[in-house]
CSV table of C-alpha atoms in Angstrom, one decimal:
chain,number,residue,atom,x,y,z
A,123,GLN,CA,-53.7,-139.0,-30.9
A,124,ASN,CA,-53.7,-137.3,-34.3
A,125,PHE,CA,-57.4,-138.1,-34.6
A,126,LEU,CA,-58.1,-136.4,-31.3
A,127,ARG,CA,-56.0,-133.5,-32.3
A,128,GLY,CA,-57.9,-133.1,-35.5
A,129,ASP,CA,-61.2,-133.5,-33.7
A,130,ARG,CA,-60.2,-130.7,-31.3
A,131,SER,CA,-59.3,-128.4,-34.2
A,132,VAL,CA,-62.7,-129.1,-35.8
A,133,SER,CA,-64.5,-128.3,-32.6
A,134,GLU,CA,-62.5,-125.0,-32.2
A,135,LEU,CA,-63.5,-124.0,-35.7
A,136,VAL,CA,-67.1,-124.7,-35.0
A,137,ILE,CA,-67.0,-122.6,-31.8
A,138,ASN,CA,-65.2,-119.7,-33.5
A,139,SER,CA,-67.6,-119.8,-36.5
A,140,HIS,CA,-70.6,-119.8,-34.1
A,141,ALA,CA,-69.1,-116.8,-32.2
A,142,GLN,CA,-68.6,-115.0,-35.4
A,143,SER,CA,-72.1,-115.7,-36.6
A,144,THR,CA,-73.5,-114.6,-33.3
A,145,TRP,CA,-71.7,-111.2,-33.4
A,146,ALA,CA,-72.6,-110.8,-37.1
A,147,LEU,CA,-76.3,-111.4,-36.2
A,148,ALA,CA,-76.1,-108.9,-33.4
A,149,TRP,CA,-74.5,-106.3,-35.7
A,150,ARG,CA,-77.4,-106.8,-38.2
A,151,ARG,CA,-79.9,-106.3,-35.4
A,152,PHE,CA,-78.1,-103.2,-34.2
A,153,LEU,CA,-78.2,-101.7,-37.7
A,154,LYS,CA,-82.0,-102.0,-37.7
A,155,HIS,CA,-82.2,-99.8,-34.6
A,156,LYS,CA,-81.9,-96.4,-36.4
A,157,LEU,CA,-81.9,-94.2,-33.3
A,158,ALA,CA,-79.0,-96.3,-31.9
A,159,VAL,CA,-77.0,-96.0,-35.1
A,160,ILE,CA,-77.5,-92.3,-35.3
A,161,SER,CA,-76.6,-92.0,-31.6
A,162,GLY,CA,-73.5,-94.0,-32.2
A,163,CYS,CA,-72.4,-91.8,-35.1
A,164,TYR,CA,-73.0,-88.7,-33.1
A,165,LEU,CA,-71.0,-90.0,-30.1
A,166,ILE,CA,-68.1,-90.9,-32.3
A,167,PHE,CA,-68.3,-87.4,-33.9
A,168,ILE,CA,-68.4,-85.6,-30.6
A,169,CYS,CA,-65.6,-87.6,-29.2
A,170,LEU,CA,-63.4,-86.9,-32.2
A,171,LEU,CA,-64.4,-83.3,-32.2
A,172,SER,CA,-63.6,-82.8,-28.5
A,173,ALA,CA,-60.2,-84.6,-29.0
A,174,SER,CA,-59.4,-82.1,-31.8
A,175,ALA,CA,-59.6,-79.1,-29.5
A,176,PRO,CA,-55.8,-78.5,-29.5
A,177,LEU,CA,-55.8,-78.7,-33.3
A,178,PHE,CA,-58.6,-76.1,-33.6
A,179,GLU,CA,-56.5,-73.8,-31.2
A,180,LEU,CA,-53.4,-74.3,-33.4
A,181,LEU,CA,-55.2,-73.7,-36.7
A,182,ARG,CA,-57.1,-70.7,-35.5
A,183,GLY,CA,-54.2,-69.2,-33.6
A,184,ILE,CA,-56.1,-68.8,-30.3
A,185,ASP,CA,-55.7,-69.8,-26.7
A,186,ALA,CA,-58.9,-71.2,-25.0
A,187,ASN,CA,-57.8,-69.8,-21.6
A,188,GLN,CA,-56.6,-66.4,-22.9
A,189,ALA,CA,-58.9,-63.6,-21.6
A,190,ASN,CA,-59.7,-60.6,-23.7
A,191,LEU,CA,-61.8,-58.2,-21.7
A,192,PHE,CA,-62.2,-55.8,-24.6
A,193,SER,CA,-64.2,-58.4,-26.5
A,194,ARG,CA,-66.5,-59.7,-23.8
A,195,PHE,CA,-69.8,-61.3,-24.9
A,196,ALA,CA,-68.9,-60.9,-28.6
A,197,LEU,CA,-71.5,-62.5,-30.9
A,198,PRO,CA,-70.6,-65.5,-33.1
A,199,SER,CA,-68.5,-64.5,-36.1
A,200,SER,CA,-65.9,-66.0,-38.4
A,201,ALA,CA,-63.2,-65.4,-35.8
A,202,ALA,CA,-65.3,-66.8,-32.9
A,203,TRP,CA,-67.7,-69.4,-34.2
A,204,LEU,CA,-69.9,-69.5,-31.0
A,205,GLY,CA,-68.9,-66.1,-29.7
A,206,LEU,CA,-66.9,-65.1,-26.6
A,207,ASP,CA,-67.7,-65.5,-22.9
A,208,GLU,CA,-67.7,-63.1,-20.0
A,209,LEU,CA,-63.8,-63.0,-20.1
A,210,GLY,CA,-63.5,-62.8,-23.8
A,211,ARG,CA,-62.5,-66.5,-24.2
A,212,ASP,CA,-63.5,-68.5,-27.3
A,213,VAL,CA,-66.7,-70.4,-26.4
A,214,PHE,CA,-66.4,-73.1,-29.1
A,215,THR,CA,-62.9,-74.1,-28.0
A,216,ARG,CA,-63.8,-74.2,-24.3
A,217,LEU,CA,-66.9,-76.2,-25.2
A,218,LEU,CA,-64.6,-78.8,-26.9
A,219,TYR,CA,-62.3,-78.9,-23.9
A,220,GLY,CA,-65.3,-79.3,-21.6
A,221,GLY,CA,-66.5,-82.2,-23.8
A,222,GLN,CA,-63.1,-83.8,-23.3
A,223,VAL,CA,-63.4,-83.7,-19.5
A,224,SER,CA,-67.1,-84.7,-19.3
A,225,LEU,CA,-66.8,-87.6,-21.8
A,226,LEU,CA,-63.6,-88.8,-20.1
A,227,VAL,CA,-65.2,-88.8,-16.7
A,228,GLY,CA,-68.2,-90.7,-18.1
A,229,LEU,CA,-66.2,-93.3,-20.0
A,230,VAL,CA,-63.5,-93.9,-17.4
A,231,THR,CA,-65.8,-93.9,-14.4
A,232,ALA,CA,-68.2,-96.3,-16.2
A,233,LEU,CA,-65.4,-98.7,-17.0
A,234,VAL,CA,-64.0,-98.6,-13.5
A,235,ALA,CA,-67.4,-99.1,-11.9
A,236,ALA,CA,-68.2,-101.9,-14.4
A,237,LEU,CA,-64.9,-103.7,-13.6
A,238,PHE,CA,-65.4,-103.5,-9.8
A,239,GLY,CA,-69.1,-104.5,-10.1
A,240,THR,CA,-68.2,-107.4,-12.4
A,241,ILE,CA,-65.7,-108.7,-9.9
A,242,VAL,CA,-68.1,-108.4,-7.0
A,243,GLY,CA,-71.1,-109.9,-8.9
A,244,LEU,CA,-69.0,-112.8,-10.3
A,245,ILE,CA,-67.6,-113.8,-7.0
A,246,ALA,CA,-71.0,-113.5,-5.3
A,247,GLY,CA,-72.8,-115.5,-8.0
A,248,TYR,CA,-70.3,-118.3,-8.3
A,249,ARG,CA,-69.4,-118.8,-4.7
A,250,GLY,CA,-72.9,-118.4,-3.2
A,251,GLY,CA,-73.5,-119.0,0.5
A,252,TRP,CA,-72.1,-116.6,3.0
A,253,VAL,CA,-69.8,-115.0,0.4
A,254,ASP,CA,-72.9,-114.1,-1.7
A,255,ALA,CA,-74.8,-112.9,1.4
A,256,ILE,CA,-72.0,-110.5,2.6
A,257,LEU,CA,-71.3,-109.1,-0.9
A,258,MET,CA,-75.0,-108.5,-1.6
A,259,ARG,CA,-75.6,-106.9,1.7
A,260,LEU,CA,-72.7,-104.6,1.0
A,261,THR,CA,-74.3,-103.8,-2.4
A,262,ASP,CA,-77.7,-103.2,-0.9
A,263,SER,CA,-76.1,-100.9,1.7
A,264,VAL,CA,-74.6,-98.7,-1.1
A,265,ILE,CA,-77.9,-98.7,-3.1
A,266,SER,CA,-79.8,-97.6,0.0
A,267,LEU,CA,-77.7,-94.5,0.5
A,268,PRO,CA,-79.1,-91.2,-0.9
A,269,LEU,CA,-77.0,-90.7,-4.0
A,270,LEU,CA,-76.8,-86.9,-4.5
A,271,PRO,CA,-76.3,-86.0,-0.8
A,272,LEU,CA,-73.7,-88.7,-0.5
A,273,LEU,CA,-71.8,-87.4,-3.6
A,274,ILE,CA,-72.0,-83.8,-2.3
A,275,VAL,CA,-70.5,-84.9,1.1
A,276,LEU,CA,-67.7,-86.9,-0.5
A,277,ALA,CA,-66.9,-84.1,-2.9
A,278,ALA,CA,-66.7,-81.6,-0.1
A,279,ILE,CA,-64.1,-83.5,1.9
A,280,ASP,CA,-60.9,-81.5,2.4
A,281,LEU,CA,-58.1,-83.4,0.6
A,282,ASN,CA,-55.5,-81.6,2.7
A,283,LYS,CA,-56.6,-83.7,5.6
A,284,SER,CA,-56.7,-87.0,3.6
A,285,GLY,CA,-53.0,-87.9,3.9
A,286,LEU,CA,-52.4,-87.7,0.2
A,287,PRO,CA,-49.1,-86.4,-1.1
A,288,GLU,CA,-48.9,-82.7,-1.6
A,289,ALA,CA,-48.0,-83.0,-5.2
A,290,ILE,CA,-51.2,-84.9,-5.9
A,291,ILE,CA,-53.4,-82.5,-3.9
A,292,GLN,CA,-52.0,-79.5,-5.8
A,293,SER,CA,-52.3,-81.1,-9.2
A,294,GLU,CA,-54.5,-79.2,-11.7
A,295,ASN,CA,-56.4,-82.4,-12.5
A,296,ILE,CA,-57.1,-83.5,-8.9
A,297,SER,CA,-60.7,-82.5,-9.2
A,298,LEU,CA,-61.0,-84.8,-12.3
A,299,TYR,CA,-59.5,-87.8,-10.5
A,300,ARG,CA,-61.6,-87.1,-7.5
A,301,ILE,CA,-64.9,-87.1,-9.4
A,302,ILE,CA,-64.0,-90.3,-11.2
A,303,PHE,CA,-63.2,-92.0,-7.8
A,304,ILE,CA,-66.3,-90.6,-6.1
A,305,VAL,CA,-68.8,-91.6,-8.8
A,306,ALA,CA,-67.2,-95.0,-9.3
A,307,VAL,CA,-67.5,-95.8,-5.5
A,308,VAL,CA,-71.3,-95.7,-5.8
A,309,GLY,CA,-71.8,-96.6,-9.4
A,310,TRP,CA,-70.9,-100.3,-9.4
A,311,THR,CA,-74.0,-101.7,-7.8
A,312,THR,CA,-76.1,-102.1,-10.9
A,313,VAL,CA,-73.5,-104.2,-12.7
A,314,ALA,CA,-72.8,-106.2,-9.6
A,315,ARG,CA,-76.4,-107.3,-9.2
A,316,LEU,CA,-76.8,-108.0,-12.9
A,317,VAL,CA,-73.6,-110.1,-13.1
A,318,ARG,CA,-74.5,-111.9,-9.9
A,319,GLY,CA,-77.9,-113.0,-11.2
A,320,ALA,CA,-76.4,-114.3,-14.4
A,321,ALA,CA,-73.6,-116.1,-12.6
A,322,LEU,CA,-76.0,-117.9,-10.3
A,323,SER,CA,-77.7,-119.3,-13.4
A,324,LEU,CA,-74.5,-120.1,-15.4
A,325,ARG,CA,-72.8,-122.0,-12.5
A,326,GLU,CA,-75.3,-124.8,-12.8
A,327,ARG,CA,-74.9,-125.2,-16.6
A,328,ASP,CA,-73.4,-128.4,-18.0
A,329,PHE,CA,-70.2,-126.8,-19.3
A,330,VAL,CA,-69.4,-125.3,-15.9
A,331,LEU,CA,-70.0,-128.7,-14.2
A,332,ALA,CA,-67.8,-130.4,-16.7
A,333,ALA,CA,-65.0,-127.9,-16.0
A,334,LYS,CA,-65.3,-128.7,-12.3
A,335,VAL,CA,-65.1,-132.4,-12.9
A,336,GLN,CA,-62.0,-131.9,-15.0
A,337,GLY,CA,-60.4,-130.1,-12.0
A,338,ALA,CA,-60.5,-126.5,-13.2
A,339,SER,CA,-59.8,-123.9,-10.5
A,340,ALA,CA,-62.6,-121.5,-9.4
A,341,PHE,CA,-60.6,-118.6,-11.0
A,342,ARG,CA,-60.4,-120.4,-14.3
A,343,ILE,CA,-64.1,-121.3,-14.3
A,344,MET,CA,-65.1,-117.7,-13.5
A,345,SER,CA,-62.8,-116.1,-16.0
A,346,VAL,CA,-62.9,-118.6,-18.9
A,347,HIS,CA,-66.3,-120.3,-18.7
A,348,ILE,CA,-68.7,-117.8,-17.0
A,349,LEU,CA,-67.3,-114.3,-17.7
A,350,PRO,CA,-67.4,-114.5,-21.5
A,351,ASN,CA,-71.1,-115.3,-21.3
A,352,LEU,CA,-71.7,-112.1,-19.4
A,353,ILE,CA,-70.0,-109.7,-21.8
A,354,SER,CA,-73.3,-108.7,-23.5
A,355,PRO,CA,-75.2,-107.5,-20.3
A,356,ILE,CA,-72.1,-105.9,-19.0
A,357,ILE,CA,-71.6,-103.9,-22.2
A,358,VAL,CA,-75.3,-102.8,-22.2
A,359,ALA,CA,-75.2,-101.8,-18.5
A,360,THR,CA,-71.9,-99.9,-18.9
A,361,THR,CA,-73.2,-98.0,-21.9
A,362,LEU,CA,-76.4,-97.0,-20.2
A,363,SER,CA,-74.5,-95.8,-17.1
A,364,ILE,CA,-72.3,-93.4,-19.0
A,365,GLY,CA,-75.1,-90.9,-19.5
A,366,ASN,CA,-76.0,-90.9,-15.8
A,367,ILE,CA,-72.4,-90.4,-14.9
A,368,ILE,CA,-72.1,-87.4,-17.2
A,369,LEU,CA,-75.2,-85.9,-15.5
A,370,LEU,CA,-73.8,-86.6,-12.0
A,371,GLU,CA,-70.5,-84.9,-13.0
A,372,SER,CA,-72.5,-81.9,-14.4
A,373,VAL,CA,-74.6,-81.6,-11.3
A,374,LEU,CA,-71.5,-81.6,-9.0
A,375,SER,CA,-69.6,-79.2,-11.2
A,376,PHE,CA,-72.7,-76.9,-11.4
A,377,LEU,CA,-72.8,-76.9,-7.6
A,378,GLY,CA,-69.1,-76.0,-7.5
A,379,LEU,CA,-68.0,-79.4,-6.1
A,380,GLY,CA,-66.9,-81.1,-9.2
A,381,ILE,CA,-64.4,-80.1,-11.9
A,382,GLN,CA,-62.7,-76.9,-10.8
A,383,PRO,CA,-61.4,-74.1,-13.0
A,384,PRO,CA,-59.2,-73.6,-14.9
A,385,VAL,CA,-60.1,-77.1,-16.1
A,386,ALA,CA,-63.3,-76.8,-18.2
A,387,SER,CA,-66.3,-79.2,-18.2
A,388,TRP,CA,-69.8,-78.9,-19.4
A,389,GLY,CA,-71.0,-78.7,-15.8
A,390,ASN,CA,-68.8,-75.8,-14.7
A,391,LEU,CA,-69.4,-74.0,-18.0
A,392,LEU,CA,-73.1,-74.0,-16.9
A,393,THR,CA,-72.0,-72.7,-13.5
A,394,ASN,CA,-70.1,-69.8,-15.0
A,395,ALA,CA,-73.2,-68.9,-17.2
A,396,GLN,CA,-75.9,-69.1,-14.6
A,397,GLU,CA,-75.5,-65.4,-13.5
A,398,LEU,CA,-75.5,-64.3,-17.1
A,399,ILE,CA,-78.6,-66.2,-18.2
A,400,PHE,CA,-80.5,-63.0,-19.1
A,401,SER,CA,-77.6,-61.0,-20.6
A,402,ALA,CA,-75.8,-63.8,-22.5
A,403,PRO,CA,-78.1,-66.8,-22.6
A,404,TRP,CA,-76.1,-68.6,-25.3
A,405,LEU,CA,-73.3,-69.3,-22.7
A,406,ALA,CA,-75.7,-71.6,-20.9
A,407,PHE,CA,-77.4,-72.9,-24.0
A,408,TYR,CA,-74.3,-74.5,-25.6
A,409,PRO,CA,-73.1,-76.7,-22.7
A,410,GLY,CA,-76.7,-77.4,-21.7
A,411,ILE,CA,-77.7,-78.7,-25.2
A,412,ALA,CA,-74.4,-80.7,-25.4
A,413,ILE,CA,-75.2,-82.5,-22.1
A,414,PHE,CA,-78.8,-83.1,-23.2
A,415,ILE,CA,-78.0,-84.6,-26.6
A,416,THR,CA,-75.0,-86.6,-25.4
A,417,VAL,CA,-76.9,-88.2,-22.5
A,418,ILE,CA,-79.9,-89.0,-24.8
A,419,ALA,CA,-77.5,-90.5,-27.3
A,420,PHE,CA,-75.9,-92.8,-24.8
A,421,ASN,CA,-79.3,-94.0,-23.7
A,422,PHE,CA,-80.4,-94.7,-27.3
A,423,LEU,CA,-77.1,-96.5,-27.9
A,424,GLY,CA,-77.6,-98.6,-24.8
A,425,ASP,CA,-81.2,-99.5,-25.9
A,426,GLY,CA,-79.9,-100.5,-29.3
A,427,LEU,CA,-77.1,-102.7,-27.9
A,428,GLN,CA,-79.6,-104.3,-25.5
A,429,ASP,CA,-81.9,-105.3,-28.4
A,430,ALA,CA,-79.0,-106.4,-30.6
A,431,LEU,CA,-77.2,-108.5,-27.9
A,432,ASP,CA,-80.4,-110.1,-26.7
A,433,PRO,CA,-80.2,-113.8,-27.8
A,434,LYS,CA,-84.0,-114.1,-27.7
A,435,ALA,CA,-84.5,-111.2,-30.1
A,436,GLU,CA,-85.7,-111.9,-33.6
A,437,SER,CA,-83.0,-111.6,-36.4
C-alpha cells in the first residue's frame, strides 16, 4: 500500500512538472511574438487607465458629467488634456469612462459566450448521437441568422413589455446589461463548434476510455478529463472574440440602440460627435482611434496566444 501511495505521488509530480514545462514553453513562444507582447502591454495599460477614471476626476477636481456651456469646444490645455466637448465636459475623463464600459462589455460578454459555448460543445461532442445532432442544428440556426439586423431587432425591444421588474428597467445600467445579454445570445457559436470538434476526438482517447472502465460518471469525464485539454483553444477563441464584441457594441451604440447616455461608451461618444465632425473633428477621432487600436490589439494578442498554445508549434 505504501509502495502504491509512493508510486502515485511520483506520477502526480511527473504530471505537474509536465504541465509546468508545457506552460513555460508556451510562455517562451508567446514572448517571441512581438506584436502580441506589445498588444498585451497596451491592453493592460488601457484597462488600468480606464479603471483609474475616478482617480483622475478626484486629482483634477472635475466631474466628467458636469456641463460648462461657456467653455464648449475648448482646445486641449493643461486643465483639459484632450479638450472639452459640445457641452463643456472633459473629453479625456469621458473617454476613460467610455473605455470602462466598452472593455467591460467585451470581456464579460466574451466570457459568458465562451462559458455557454463550452457547455454546449462539450455535451454535444461527448454524447454524440441525437444530442449532438440537436445541439449542432441549434448552433447552425443561430449562425445562419443575419447578425447585425438581429442585434438591431433585439436591441429595439421595449423592455416595459418584457415583464421585468420596474426597478431593473429604470436602472441606469440597464442598457449595459442588455447589450451583454444580446451579444452573448448570438456570440457562443464559434466556441461551441470548436469545443465540440475537439471533444469528439478526445472522447476516443485512451485516458477517457480508461476513466469509463473505472466507472467515472459522464460529468466527471467531461469536467476532469476532457475540459482541461480544451483550455488552450477556448482561451484563443475567447480572446479573438473580444475585439468583435467591442465593435458590435460600438455599432449598436452608434445607431442609438446600445449603451444609453448618461453612461458613456466609445460607441455613443462617436454618436455624439457625428454631427460635429467638421466643426470639432477631434471629438470623433479620440473614441474612433481607441476602438481601432483596442480591437487590433485583441486580434494580435489572440494570434500570439494561438501560436504559443499550439502544441505542434516549434519551441
